[in-house]
Amino acid sequence: MVILLLSAVDLTTGAEAAAPEPAELANPTGSKAVSVLWDYTHGVFCPGYCYDLTDRYSALATLLTANGYALDTTRAGVDRINLSLYKIVVVNITCAWNSSYTAAEAESLRAFVDRGGSLLIISENTACPNGNLSQITSRFNFTVGLGDPQSCYSSFTTNPTYSSIFAGISPGNLCTDAPGAVSASSPSEAIGWMGSQVGAAGRCENGKGGVLLISDANHWDVNNLYDGTQNDLFALQVFAWLSNPPCKPTETEEAPAPAKNLAVSPNPAGEFLMVTLPNGINEAALYDISGSPVMRIRDGNNDIRPLRPGVYFLKAGQRVRRVIKL
């Protein structure tokens, strides 16, 4: 009986669950889309509907893909995939409902941020299993599930590092259902308050990616994203900040390899021929005077002792050099 009761109540809002029509996840558009990984590994909460990108967050998925984000999901574990393929990773308590993140997963996320990736953590109120996130939150000096604050933000940080997240948003016009409370300690910090309690926190260390913590999973669900408040603007500005945090590593272009020309030495050659091949060419060939190939030649030292004395031609791409074999 308890299981049946819980399955009919959305613990993130305290309301009876009523399933909306599911929507298809929009396909990412544009070759320059920002890659986002949403982790489902530890179980999606489904109280009659599901908190995933095709159901409860379908409107968010449509909004993000329309604004240049490529959304991907995984159930494999963030420590078992190549996170370098992504700019942003999302860890949401409603998608980690059934089990806890491991130390190995948390370490992989910390390494991801250290390399310049950004992390979004979403927690919930005290009725939800926020402890499933503790391996991650502790590594970023966050604590979640501390209380049940008012539903709307009352003030935002004045730290310019985070100002773009709340630009154009009025305190009191950013609201949700049954949020939780969080805390942060240096180098992380509180950035948004719901009355006397913290509703959002951030971390932005020089040379690393950005980390944001939001204390409620319902800001961007299908009921609240376009409910007349500014949750849609909040979503776009959170993901824009994560895409380009002020603390990110300076991106430098890899220096091009020095140009190499086709060269042979010694020439004439007796037993060995040292060949330098041009950039982009891995193999060449020696031809006899009749135009028949007689030997493959690689970059570096080549043993030409099997060749008869005479004149040969080395061809590498469109370049040709005459070689005399003694």
Tab-separated table of C-alpha atoms in Angstrom, residues 39-157:
chain	number	residue	atom	x	y	z
A	39	ASP	CA	22.682	11.331	-16.552
A	40	TYR	CA	19.957	8.716	-15.913
A	41	THR	CA	22.243	6.060	-14.433
A	42	HIS	CA	20.758	5.911	-10.944
A	43	GLY	CA	17.099	5.770	-11.868
A	44	VAL	CA	14.514	8.238	-13.173
A	45	PHE	CA	11.659	9.185	-10.822
A	46	CYS	CA	8.349	8.180	-12.444
A	47	PRO	CA	5.332	8.964	-10.220
A	48	GLY	CA	2.840	8.452	-13.082
A	49	TYR	CA	5.066	10.424	-15.448
A	50	CYS	CA	8.848	10.483	-15.698
A	51	TYR	CA	11.371	13.212	-14.980
A	52	ASP	CA	13.288	12.724	-18.203
A	53	LEU	CA	13.852	14.695	-21.381
A	54	THR	CA	11.015	13.028	-23.283
A	55	ASP	CA	8.368	13.519	-20.590
A	56	ARG	CA	8.511	15.936	-17.670
A	57	TYR	CA	11.413	17.891	-19.226
A	58	SER	CA	10.240	17.641	-22.839
A	59	ALA	CA	9.526	21.377	-23.086
A	60	LEU	CA	12.983	22.130	-21.688
A	61	ALA	CA	14.532	19.779	-24.245
A	62	THR	CA	12.741	21.595	-27.045
A	63	LEU	CA	13.814	24.990	-25.702
A	64	LEU	CA	17.457	23.982	-25.372
A	65	THR	CA	17.767	22.276	-28.743
A	66	ALA	CA	16.171	25.304	-30.403
A	67	ASN	CA	18.888	27.427	-28.814
A	68	GLY	CA	21.905	25.438	-29.937
A	69	TYR	CA	22.289	22.596	-27.433
A	70	ALA	CA	22.752	18.944	-28.366
A	71	LEU	CA	21.225	16.753	-25.651
A	72	ASP	CA	22.418	13.248	-24.887
A	73	THR	CA	21.600	10.820	-22.065
A	74	THR	CA	23.358	7.898	-20.440
A	75	ARG	CA	22.612	5.018	-18.080
A	76	ALA	CA	26.147	3.636	-18.272
A	77	GLY	CA	27.703	5.613	-15.402
A	78	VAL	CA	29.643	8.837	-15.844
A	79	ASP	CA	32.866	7.062	-14.879
A	80	ARG	CA	32.484	4.629	-17.785
A	81	ILE	CA	32.119	7.009	-20.707
A	82	ASN	CA	34.242	9.665	-22.369
A	83	LEU	CA	33.084	12.888	-20.727
A	84	SER	CA	35.442	14.940	-22.892
A	85	LEU	CA	32.799	14.689	-25.629
A	86	TYR	CA	30.553	16.989	-23.595
A	87	LYS	CA	30.664	20.606	-22.479
A	88	ILE	CA	27.994	20.252	-19.770
A	89	VAL	CA	26.943	17.333	-17.576
A	90	VAL	CA	23.615	17.431	-15.713
A	91	VAL	CA	23.130	15.497	-12.468
A	92	ASN	CA	19.521	15.712	-11.256
A	93	ILE	CA	18.122	14.031	-8.139
A	94	THR	CA	14.984	13.087	-10.082
A	95	CYS	CA	17.280	11.130	-12.417
A	96	ALA	CA	19.219	9.603	-9.510
A	97	TRP	CA	16.228	8.446	-7.508
A	98	ASN	CA	16.994	4.794	-6.879
A	99	SER	CA	20.670	4.647	-5.892
A	100	SER	CA	23.624	6.799	-4.911
A	101	TYR	CA	26.478	8.091	-7.008
A	102	THR	CA	29.710	6.271	-6.255
A	103	ALA	CA	33.036	7.778	-5.295
A	104	ALA	CA	34.397	6.772	-8.711
A	105	GLU	CA	31.599	8.617	-10.497
A	106	ALA	CA	32.095	11.693	-8.329
A	107	GLU	CA	35.830	11.689	-9.019
A	108	SER	CA	35.197	11.461	-12.757
A	109	LEU	CA	32.950	14.527	-12.531
A	110	ARG	CA	35.508	16.440	-10.496
A	111	ALA	CA	38.162	15.617	-13.098
A	112	PHE	CA	35.738	16.715	-15.830
A	113	VAL	CA	35.342	20.126	-14.161
A	114	ASP	CA	39.089	20.402	-13.543
A	115	ARG	CA	39.617	19.958	-17.302
A	116	GLY	CA	37.166	22.760	-18.115
A	117	GLY	CA	33.799	20.991	-18.336
A	118	SER	CA	30.775	22.437	-16.539
A	119	LEU	CA	28.444	20.643	-14.134
A	120	LEU	CA	24.818	21.344	-13.218
A	121	ILE	CA	23.536	19.721	-10.020
A	122	ILE	CA	19.808	19.761	-9.221
A	123	SER	CA	18.627	18.767	-5.742
A	124	GLU	CA	15.217	18.769	-4.043
A	125	ASN	CA	13.233	19.168	-0.833
A	126	THR	CA	13.616	17.026	2.287
A	127	ALA	CA	11.072	14.426	1.098
A	128	CYS	CA	13.456	13.389	-1.681
A	129	PRO	CA	16.597	11.173	-1.570
A	130	ASN	CA	19.140	14.003	-1.788
A	131	GLY	CA	21.727	11.782	-0.127
A	132	ASN	CA	22.135	10.023	-3.473
A	133	LEU	CA	24.064	13.113	-4.600
A	134	SER	CA	26.327	13.406	-1.552
A	135	GLN	CA	29.465	11.937	-3.151
A	136	ILE	CA	29.261	14.682	-5.770
A	137	THR	CA	28.068	17.607	-3.671
A	138	SER	CA	30.704	17.048	-0.989
A	139	ARG	CA	33.488	17.316	-3.573
A	140	PHE	CA	32.273	20.778	-4.534
A	141	ASN	CA	31.621	22.026	-0.977
A	142	PHE	CA	27.839	21.870	-1.314
A	143	THR	CA	25.232	20.467	1.077
A	144	VAL	CA	21.710	19.718	-0.162
A	145	GLY	CA	18.307	18.836	1.285
A	146	LEU	CA	18.655	21.172	4.270
A	147	GLY	CA	15.124	22.519	4.491
A	148	ASP	CA	11.962	23.571	2.725
A	149	PRO	CA	12.123	27.295	1.852
A	150	GLN	CA	9.584	29.550	0.211
A	151	SER	CA	8.782	28.820	-3.425
A	152	CYS	CA	10.122	32.032	-4.995
A	153	TYR	CA	13.549	33.633	-4.984
A	154	SER	CA	13.817	36.812	-2.951
A	155	SER	CA	17.352	37.978	-3.820
A	156	PHE	CA	20.369	37.184	-5.969
A	157	THR	CA	24.121	37.544	-5.545
